[in-house]
């Protein structure tokens, strides 16, 4: 006699309603569906009243990505007697819904025929979102790499073919451009590596005392060399915070991304300052960068630190502020968005004192 799939009591049945995955169970040689929770209904778009009592293969007609019936391919009831189920895989319904399905084959004993099949079903939305983010990242990285690499290739080829035709000043200008483009590529690769490290919690910092004014001035000089006006930048370092405890390379990344964000979203004016922090924690310094743009709406002030957040920007990888938060938090600090003094956005990164 075939032992049917049973839910022991109402408490167990109610418990199965609260789990995050969908469950569908079929029993006996007729493959009759005896159980389907409401989560499975929402994920599959099928109604329990239309599924219960029917042959599982017909009620839940799963297909592989090639359109072939998964039930014909897997054949849980007539396959090898040693099989106990299968790991999660992506399957689809005729409606086009993509599902992540795990199967458990229930046998009364080793090598005995399958008496029940239990399906665990999850929405494939998270997988699609992950794939979409991966594709977006690849597109952004390809775009960001193409421009500097085109410059490196163009100037280096020109110099090699026409070296004697250029003056020393022209050669110097081309080599400086090549160096700047190579630095841009190196920075992008570093950001990608750090994004991965932040995601798995393996980002490390080696804090030491840093004099901040020269680093702020270097940010301005770099942008002036790229064509920006010097008078659009303002720098102020408060008394007692001339030195900040931070990892030199990571601090440079934070500054660069904050200033890039201000330049990208402002109308021209960028203010950089270092202030004594007022947060509830160890003595600390705040690095504050503000712009004169439209600001960031309150409902977006956490979202801007998400990966790939671009808020309508037409360029960039969308990783800048995600990296800023990860790098600052690795120092034991925090970063927040505020209203700027001129109506734009103001980002405040707090670095705890090493003492």
Short mmCIF file of C-alpha atoms in Angstrom, two decimals, residues 1-4 6 28-29 108 115:
data_model
loop_
_atom_site.label_atom_id
_atom_site.label_comp_id
_atom_site.label_asym_id
_atom_site.label_seq_id
_atom_site.Cartn_x
_atom_site.Cartn_y
_atom_site.Cartn_z
CA UNK A 1 0.00 0.00 0.00
CA UNK A 2 1.37 3.42 -0.95
CA UNK A 3 1.93 5.73 2.01
CA UNK A 4 0.48 9.16 1.07
CA UNK A 6 0.63 13.85 4.98
CA UNK A 28 1.11 7.76 -5.35
CA UNK A 29 1.55 6.26 -8.79
CA UNK A 108 9.76 4.17 1.93
CA UNK A 115 5.85 7.35 -3.20
#
